[in-house]
Amino acid sequence: MRRYLRIVVLCLACGFCSLLYAFSQLAVSLEEGAGGGGGKPQAKAASWLAGGGRGAARGAGNAGSTAHPGGADRYSLKIQPIESMHLAVVACGERLEETITMLKSAIIFSIKPLQFHIFAEDQLHDSFKGILDSWSFLQTFNYSLYPITFPSENAAEWKKLFKPCASQRLFLPLILKEVDSLLYVDTDILFLRPVDDIWSLLKKFNSTQIAAMAPEHEEPRIGWYNRFARHPYYGKTGINSGVMLMNMTRMRRKYFKNDMTTVRLQWGDILMPLLKKYKLNITWGDQDLLNIIFFHNPESLFVFPCQWNYRPDHCIYGSNCQEAEEEGIFILHGNRGVYHDDKQPAFRAIYEALRNVSIFLKKFLCGYT
């Protein structure tokens, strides 16, 4: 009986010591949170954190030590500002509906706040503003509208490259100088999971990588670049630039190897010489130029799987995106106009479902009042 009693007493003593340790650790964490020690310095707060502006953060407040009425200091947790994810898109012509549907899919599925950078022709600005302002009650995004702009000396040549305005994406690192990292997507993109997930791939970049894209094809037998390209291209089958994740700080700093000169050139200096050299040999415009750049600088590219840029090419000739088969499609890319014809009914059905769903779904899911 005494033996059992001793075991019980020992267990109680161990439990009591564990409880004391847990409370002591909690106290330390609270003091460190209040003092702000060890926290990562924050960049300038985005406008949605300023309070009162569109997209203001819900439930976030300033904390630290506050004066208690009795004269003692009362500690509260310090809430660090949440950094926005930056998403850019370029819209020209009849692309308003597609772009709005893409933005809606990003808002509905994402967790962290979003900062949209929308480059559009002037006649589309009022439409974008009217729709996005009507969504401002969500307080989960902010947006900026920009005109379509190219270097003045070659503006006409850049604008007509491939599709109208498509090459605008090449100049985003030079225009958005205050933005560190950015996700660019085409208008015909649909997010089927949070933007947060692809945004997290930035942390997987090694020290030399500046951008991430998916291969143009997984199956070389149906690849375009390896069969028809008349210029250098990345890897075995080239890359597709419809979904492009960028560390733009690194892009602006890097000096790129090239086949035009022995001198390495920065991003703003390499684009026009490339166009002049290859303009008679490229078919897909700015995407071809990106393939040429990363052919000469392969160490600078992070390649993510096809499920992050799933296109009709992955199923039109039989399924050839293994990652999508195993884990699902993360980002849908409806190129070839498949959202608007009957060639790929599954693509069209997903697009129409997201186009028609009310943005109030986000309000319902997140419990906004």
Coordinates of C-alpha atoms in Angstrom, one line a residue:
M1 CA 0.0 0.0 0.0
R2 CA 2.8 2.4 0.8
R3 CA 4.4 1.6 -2.5
Y4 CA 1.3 2.7 -4.4
L5 CA 1.0 5.8 -2.2
R6 CA 4.6 6.8 -3.0
I7 CA 3.9 6.4 -6.8
V8 CA 0.8 8.6 -6.5
V9 CA 2.7 11.3 -4.6
L10 CA 5.5 11.1 -7.2
C11 CA 3.1 11.5 -10.1
L12 CA 1.4 14.5 -8.4
A13 CA 4.7 16.1 -7.8
C14 CA 5.8 15.7 -11.4
G15 CA 2.5 17.0 -12.6
F16 CA 2.8 20.1 -10.4
C17 CA 6.3 20.8 -11.6
S18 CA 5.2 20.5 -15.2
L19 CA 2.4 22.9 -14.6
L20 CA 4.8 25.4 -13.0
Y21 CA 7.1 25.1 -16.0
A22 CA 4.3 25.7 -18.5
F23 CA 3.2 28.8 -16.6
S24 CA 6.7 30.2 -16.5
Q25 CA 7.2 29.7 -20.3
L26 CA 3.9 31.4 -20.9
A27 CA 4.9 34.4 -18.8
V28 CA 8.2 34.7 -20.7
S29 CA 6.5 34.6 -24.1
L30 CA 4.0 37.3 -23.0
E31 CA 6.8 39.6 -21.8
E32 CA 8.8 39.0 -25.0
G33 CA 5.7 39.7 -27.1
A34 CA 5.0 42.9 -25.2
G35 CA 8.6 44.1 -25.5
G36 CA 8.7 43.3 -29.2
G37 CA 12.2 41.7 -28.9
G38 CA 13.3 39.5 -31.7
G39 CA 10.6 40.5 -34.1
K40 CA 11.3 40.9 -37.8
P41 CA 11.4 44.6 -38.8
Q42 CA 8.2 45.3 -40.8
A43 CA 8.1 47.1 -44.1
K44 CA 6.0 50.2 -44.5
A45 CA 2.4 49.3 -43.7
A46 CA 0.1 48.6 -46.6
S47 CA -2.9 50.9 -46.9
W48 CA -5.3 48.2 -45.7
L49 CA -3.5 48.4 -42.3
A50 CA -3.8 52.2 -42.0
G51 CA -7.4 52.0 -40.6
G52 CA -10.4 53.3 -42.4
G53 CA -9.1 52.6 -45.8
R54 CA -10.3 50.0 -48.3
G55 CA -9.2 46.5 -47.1
A56 CA -8.5 47.5 -43.5
A57 CA -7.5 44.5 -41.4
R58 CA -10.2 43.1 -39.2
G59 CA -9.5 42.5 -35.5
A60 CA -5.9 43.6 -35.5
G61 CA -4.8 46.1 -32.9
N62 CA -1.7 47.7 -31.5
A63 CA -0.4 46.2 -28.4
G64 CA 2.5 46.4 -26.0
S65 CA 2.6 47.4 -22.4
T66 CA -0.3 49.6 -21.3
A67 CA -0.7 51.6 -18.2
H68 CA -3.0 50.0 -15.6
P69 CA -5.2 52.2 -13.6
G70 CA -3.4 51.0 -10.4
G71 CA -0.1 52.2 -11.7
A72 CA 1.3 48.8 -12.7
D73 CA 2.1 47.8 -16.3
R74 CA -0.3 45.4 -17.9
Y75 CA 1.2 43.3 -20.8
S76 CA -0.7 42.3 -23.9
L77 CA 0.4 40.3 -26.9
K78 CA 2.0 42.4 -29.7
I79 CA 0.2 41.6 -33.0
Q80 CA 2.6 41.9 -36.0
P81 CA 1.1 43.4 -39.1
I82 CA 0.2 40.8 -41.7
E83 CA 2.1 41.3 -45.0
S84 CA -0.1 41.4 -48.1
M85 CA 0.4 39.1 -51.0
H86 CA 0.9 41.1 -54.2
L87 CA -0.9 39.9 -57.4
A88 CA -0.6 41.5 -60.8
V89 CA -2.6 41.2 -63.9
V90 CA -2.8 42.9 -67.3
A91 CA -6.2 43.4 -69.0
C92 CA -6.8 44.7 -72.5
G93 CA -9.7 44.5 -74.9
E94 CA -12.5 42.1 -73.9
R95 CA -10.8 40.8 -70.8
L96 CA -12.8 42.5 -68.1
E97 CA -15.0 39.5 -67.2
E98 CA -12.2 37.0 -67.2
T99 CA -10.1 39.3 -65.0
I100 CA -12.9 39.9 -62.5
T101 CA -13.5 36.2 -62.3
M102 CA -9.8 35.5 -61.6
L103 CA -9.7 38.2 -58.9
K104 CA -12.9 36.8 -57.3
S105 CA -11.3 33.3 -57.2
A106 CA -8.2 34.7 -55.5
I107 CA -10.3 36.5 -52.9
I108 CA -12.6 33.6 -52.1
F109 CA -9.9 31.0 -51.5
S110 CA -7.1 33.1 -50.0
I111 CA -6.3 33.6 -46.3
K112 CA -3.9 36.5 -46.1
P113 CA -4.8 39.9 -47.4
L114 CA -4.2 40.6 -51.1
Q115 CA -2.9 43.7 -52.9
F116 CA -4.0 43.7 -56.5
H117 CA -2.0 45.6 -59.2
I118 CA -4.2 45.9 -62.2
F119 CA -2.8 47.2 -65.5
A120 CA -5.6 48.0 -67.9
E121 CA -6.6 50.1 -70.8
D122 CA -8.1 53.4 -69.8
Q123 CA -11.6 52.5 -70.9
L124 CA -11.7 49.6 -68.4
H125 CA -10.7 51.5 -65.3
D126 CA -14.2 52.7 -64.3
S127 CA -15.6 49.2 -64.7
F128 CA -12.8 47.7 -62.5
K129 CA -13.3 50.4 -59.9
G130 CA -17.1 50.0 -59.7
I131 CA -16.9 46.3 -59.2
L132 CA -14.0 46.2 -56.8
D133 CA -15.3 49.0 -54.7
S134 CA -18.5 47.1 -54.3
W135 CA -16.5 44.3 -52.7
S136 CA -14.7 46.5 -50.2
F137 CA -16.9 45.3 -47.3
L138 CA -14.7 42.2 -47.3
Q139 CA -11.7 44.1 -46.0
T140 CA -9.4 41.4 -47.3
F141 CA -7.9 43.1 -50.3
N142 CA -6.8 46.4 -51.7
Y143 CA -6.1 47.3 -55.3
S144 CA -4.3 49.8 -57.5
L145 CA -5.1 50.6 -61.1
Y146 CA -2.4 51.5 -63.6
P147 CA -2.4 52.6 -67.3
I148 CA -0.7 50.4 -69.9
T149 CA 2.8 51.9 -70.2
F150 CA 5.9 50.9 -72.2
P151 CA 9.2 52.6 -72.7
S152 CA 8.4 55.7 -74.8
E153 CA 11.0 55.1 -77.5
N154 CA 9.6 51.6 -78.4
A155 CA 6.1 51.7 -77.0
A156 CA 4.3 50.7 -80.3
E157 CA 6.6 47.8 -80.9
W158 CA 6.1 46.4 -77.4
K159 CA 2.3 46.8 -77.4
K160 CA 1.8 44.8 -80.6
L161 CA 4.1 42.0 -79.5
F162 CA 2.1 38.7 -79.5
K163 CA -1.2 39.9 -77.9
P164 CA -2.2 43.5 -77.1
C165 CA -0.5 44.6 -73.8
A166 CA 0.8 41.0 -73.0
S167 CA 4.4 42.2 -72.8
Q168 CA 3.5 44.7 -70.0
R169 CA 4.5 41.9 -67.6
L170 CA 8.1 42.2 -68.6
F171 CA 8.3 45.7 -67.2
L172 CA 6.6 45.1 -63.8
P173 CA 9.9 45.0 -61.9
L174 CA 10.8 48.4 -63.3
I175 CA 7.3 49.9 -62.7
L176 CA 6.5 48.5 -59.2
K177 CA 9.9 49.5 -57.7
E178 CA 8.6 49.4 -54.1
V179 CA 7.2 45.9 -54.4
D180 CA 9.6 43.1 -53.2
S181 CA 7.8 40.0 -54.5
L182 CA 4.9 39.6 -56.9
L183 CA 2.7 36.9 -58.5
Y184 CA 1.8 37.7 -62.1
V185 CA -1.0 35.8 -63.7
D186 CA -2.8 36.0 -67.1
T187 CA -6.5 37.0 -67.1
D188 CA -7.6 33.4 -67.9
I189 CA -6.3 32.1 -64.6
L190 CA -8.5 30.6 -61.9
F191 CA -7.3 29.9 -58.3
L192 CA -8.6 26.6 -57.0
R193 CA -6.8 27.0 -53.6
P194 CA -5.4 29.9 -51.6
V195 CA -2.9 32.3 -53.2
D196 CA -1.1 31.7 -49.9
D197 CA 0.1 28.3 -51.1
I198 CA 1.9 29.4 -54.3
W199 CA 3.1 32.5 -52.4
S200 CA 4.8 30.2 -49.9
L201 CA 7.0 28.9 -52.7
L202 CA 9.1 32.1 -52.4
K203 CA 10.6 30.6 -49.3
K204 CA 11.8 27.7 -51.3
F205 CA 13.9 29.8 -53.6
N206 CA 17.6 29.3 -53.2
S207 CA 20.1 32.2 -53.1
T208 CA 20.3 32.4 -57.0
Q209 CA 16.6 32.0 -57.9
I210 CA 14.6 35.1 -58.8
A211 CA 11.5 33.7 -60.4
A212 CA 9.3 30.6 -60.7
M213 CA 7.3 29.2 -63.6
A214 CA 5.9 25.8 -64.8
P215 CA 7.2 23.9 -67.8
E216 CA 5.4 24.5 -71.1
H217 CA 5.0 20.8 -71.5
E218 CA 5.6 17.6 -69.6
E219 CA 5.7 15.3 -72.6
P220 CA 8.4 16.2 -75.1
R221 CA 6.6 14.4 -77.9
I222 CA 3.9 17.0 -77.9
G223 CA 6.1 19.9 -76.9
W224 CA 6.1 23.1 -78.9
Y225 CA 9.5 24.6 -78.1
N226 CA 11.5 21.5 -78.6
R227 CA 9.8 20.9 -82.0
F228 CA 9.3 24.3 -83.5
A229 CA 11.2 27.1 -81.6
R230 CA 13.8 29.0 -83.6
H231 CA 15.4 30.5 -80.5
P232 CA 16.9 29.3 -77.2
Y233 CA 14.5 28.1 -74.6
Y234 CA 14.7 26.9 -71.0
G235 CA 15.1 23.2 -70.3
K236 CA 13.7 20.4 -72.4
T237 CA 10.3 21.8 -73.3
G238 CA 10.5 25.5 -72.3
I239 CA 8.5 27.4 -69.7
N240 CA 5.0 28.9 -69.6
S241 CA 4.7 32.4 -68.2
G242 CA 1.0 32.5 -67.5
V243 CA 1.7 32.1 -63.8
M244 CA 5.0 33.8 -62.8
L245 CA 6.1 34.2 -59.2
M246 CA 8.9 36.8 -58.9
N247 CA 11.3 38.1 -56.3
M248 CA 11.5 41.5 -58.0
T249 CA 14.2 42.8 -55.7
R250 CA 16.5 40.1 -56.9
M251 CA 15.4 40.7 -60.5
R252 CA 16.3 44.3 -60.3
R253 CA 19.7 43.6 -58.8
K254 CA 20.8 40.7 -61.0
Y255 CA 23.2 41.0 -64.0
F256 CA 22.1 38.5 -66.6
K257 CA 24.3 36.4 -68.9
N258 CA 23.2 36.8 -72.6
D259 CA 24.3 36.0 -76.1
M260 CA 24.5 39.6 -77.3
T261 CA 27.5 40.8 -75.4
T262 CA 30.1 39.5 -73.0
V263 CA 28.9 42.1 -70.5
R264 CA 26.1 41.0 -68.2
L265 CA 23.1 43.2 -68.4
Q266 CA 20.4 44.2 -65.8
W267 CA 16.7 43.6 -66.4
G268 CA 16.0 47.0 -67.7
D269 CA 18.9 46.9 -70.2
I270 CA 18.4 43.4 -71.6
L271 CA 14.8 43.5 -72.9
M272 CA 15.1 45.7 -75.9
P273 CA 18.3 44.2 -77.3
L274 CA 16.7 40.8 -77.0
L275 CA 13.6 41.9 -78.9
K276 CA 15.7 43.4 -81.6
K277 CA 17.8 40.3 -82.0
Y278 CA 15.0 37.7 -81.9
K279 CA 11.8 39.5 -83.1
L280 CA 11.7 37.7 -86.4
N281 CA 12.2 34.3 -84.6
I282 CA 9.7 34.5 -81.7
T283 CA 6.1 33.3 -81.8
W284 CA 4.8 33.7 -78.3
G285 CA 6.2 37.2 -77.7
D286 CA 7.2 38.0 -74.1
Q287 CA 7.1 34.3 -73.1
D288 CA 9.7 33.6 -75.7
L289 CA 11.9 36.4 -74.4
L290 CA 11.6 34.9 -70.9
N291 CA 12.7 31.5 -72.2
I292 CA 15.7 33.1 -73.8
I293 CA 16.7 34.9 -70.6
F294 CA 16.4 31.8 -68.5
F295 CA 18.1 29.6 -71.1
H296 CA 21.3 31.6 -70.4
N297 CA 20.6 31.9 -66.7
P298 CA 19.0 28.5 -65.7
E299 CA 20.3 28.9 -62.1
S300 CA 17.9 31.8 -61.6
L301 CA 14.7 29.9 -62.2
F302 CA 12.6 27.8 -59.8
V303 CA 10.4 25.4 -61.7
F304 CA 7.2 24.4 -60.0
P305 CA 5.0 21.5 -61.1
C306 CA 2.3 21.6 -63.8
Q307 CA -0.6 21.6 -61.2
W308 CA 0.2 25.2 -60.5
N309 CA -0.4 26.1 -64.1
Y310 CA -2.8 23.4 -65.5
R311 CA -3.7 24.0 -69.1
P312 CA -5.7 22.2 -71.8
D313 CA -2.4 20.9 -73.1
H314 CA -2.2 18.7 -70.0
C315 CA -5.3 16.7 -71.0
I316 CA -6.1 17.4 -74.7
Y317 CA -3.8 14.6 -75.8
G318 CA -4.4 12.4 -72.8
S319 CA -3.4 13.2 -69.2
N320 CA 0.2 14.3 -68.9
C321 CA 0.4 16.1 -65.6
Q322 CA 1.1 13.5 -63.0
E323 CA 1.1 15.9 -60.1
A324 CA -2.4 17.0 -60.9
E325 CA -3.5 13.3 -61.0
E326 CA -2.0 12.6 -57.6
E327 CA -2.8 15.8 -55.7
G328 CA -5.3 17.8 -57.8
I329 CA -5.2 21.0 -59.8
F330 CA -4.1 24.1 -57.8
I331 CA -4.3 26.8 -60.5
L332 CA -6.4 26.4 -63.7
H333 CA -5.2 28.2 -66.9
G334 CA -7.9 28.4 -69.5
N335 CA -5.8 29.4 -72.5
R336 CA -6.9 28.6 -76.1
G337 CA -10.2 30.3 -75.2
V338 CA -11.6 27.2 -73.6
Y339 CA -13.7 29.1 -71.0
H340 CA -15.8 30.4 -73.9
D341 CA -16.3 27.4 -76.2
D342 CA -17.2 23.7 -75.9
K343 CA -13.8 22.2 -76.6
Q344 CA -13.0 21.6 -72.9
P345 CA -16.4 21.4 -71.0
A346 CA -14.7 20.9 -67.6
F347 CA -12.7 24.1 -67.9
R348 CA -15.8 26.0 -69.0
A349 CA -17.9 24.6 -66.2
I350 CA -15.4 25.7 -63.5
Y351 CA -15.1 29.1 -65.1
E352 CA -18.8 29.7 -65.2
A353 CA -19.3 28.4 -61.6
L354 CA -16.7 31.0 -60.3
R355 CA -18.0 33.7 -62.6
N356 CA -21.6 33.3 -61.3
V357 CA -20.9 32.7 -57.6
S358 CA -21.5 35.7 -55.4
I359 CA -18.6 37.4 -53.7
F360 CA -20.9 37.2 -50.6
L361 CA -19.7 33.6 -50.4
K362 CA -16.5 34.9 -48.9
K363 CA -18.5 36.9 -46.4
F364 CA -20.4 33.8 -45.4
L365 CA -17.4 31.6 -45.2
C366 CA -15.4 34.0 -43.1
G367 CA -18.2 35.2 -40.9
Y368 CA -18.1 38.9 -41.7
T369 CA -20.9 41.0 -40.4

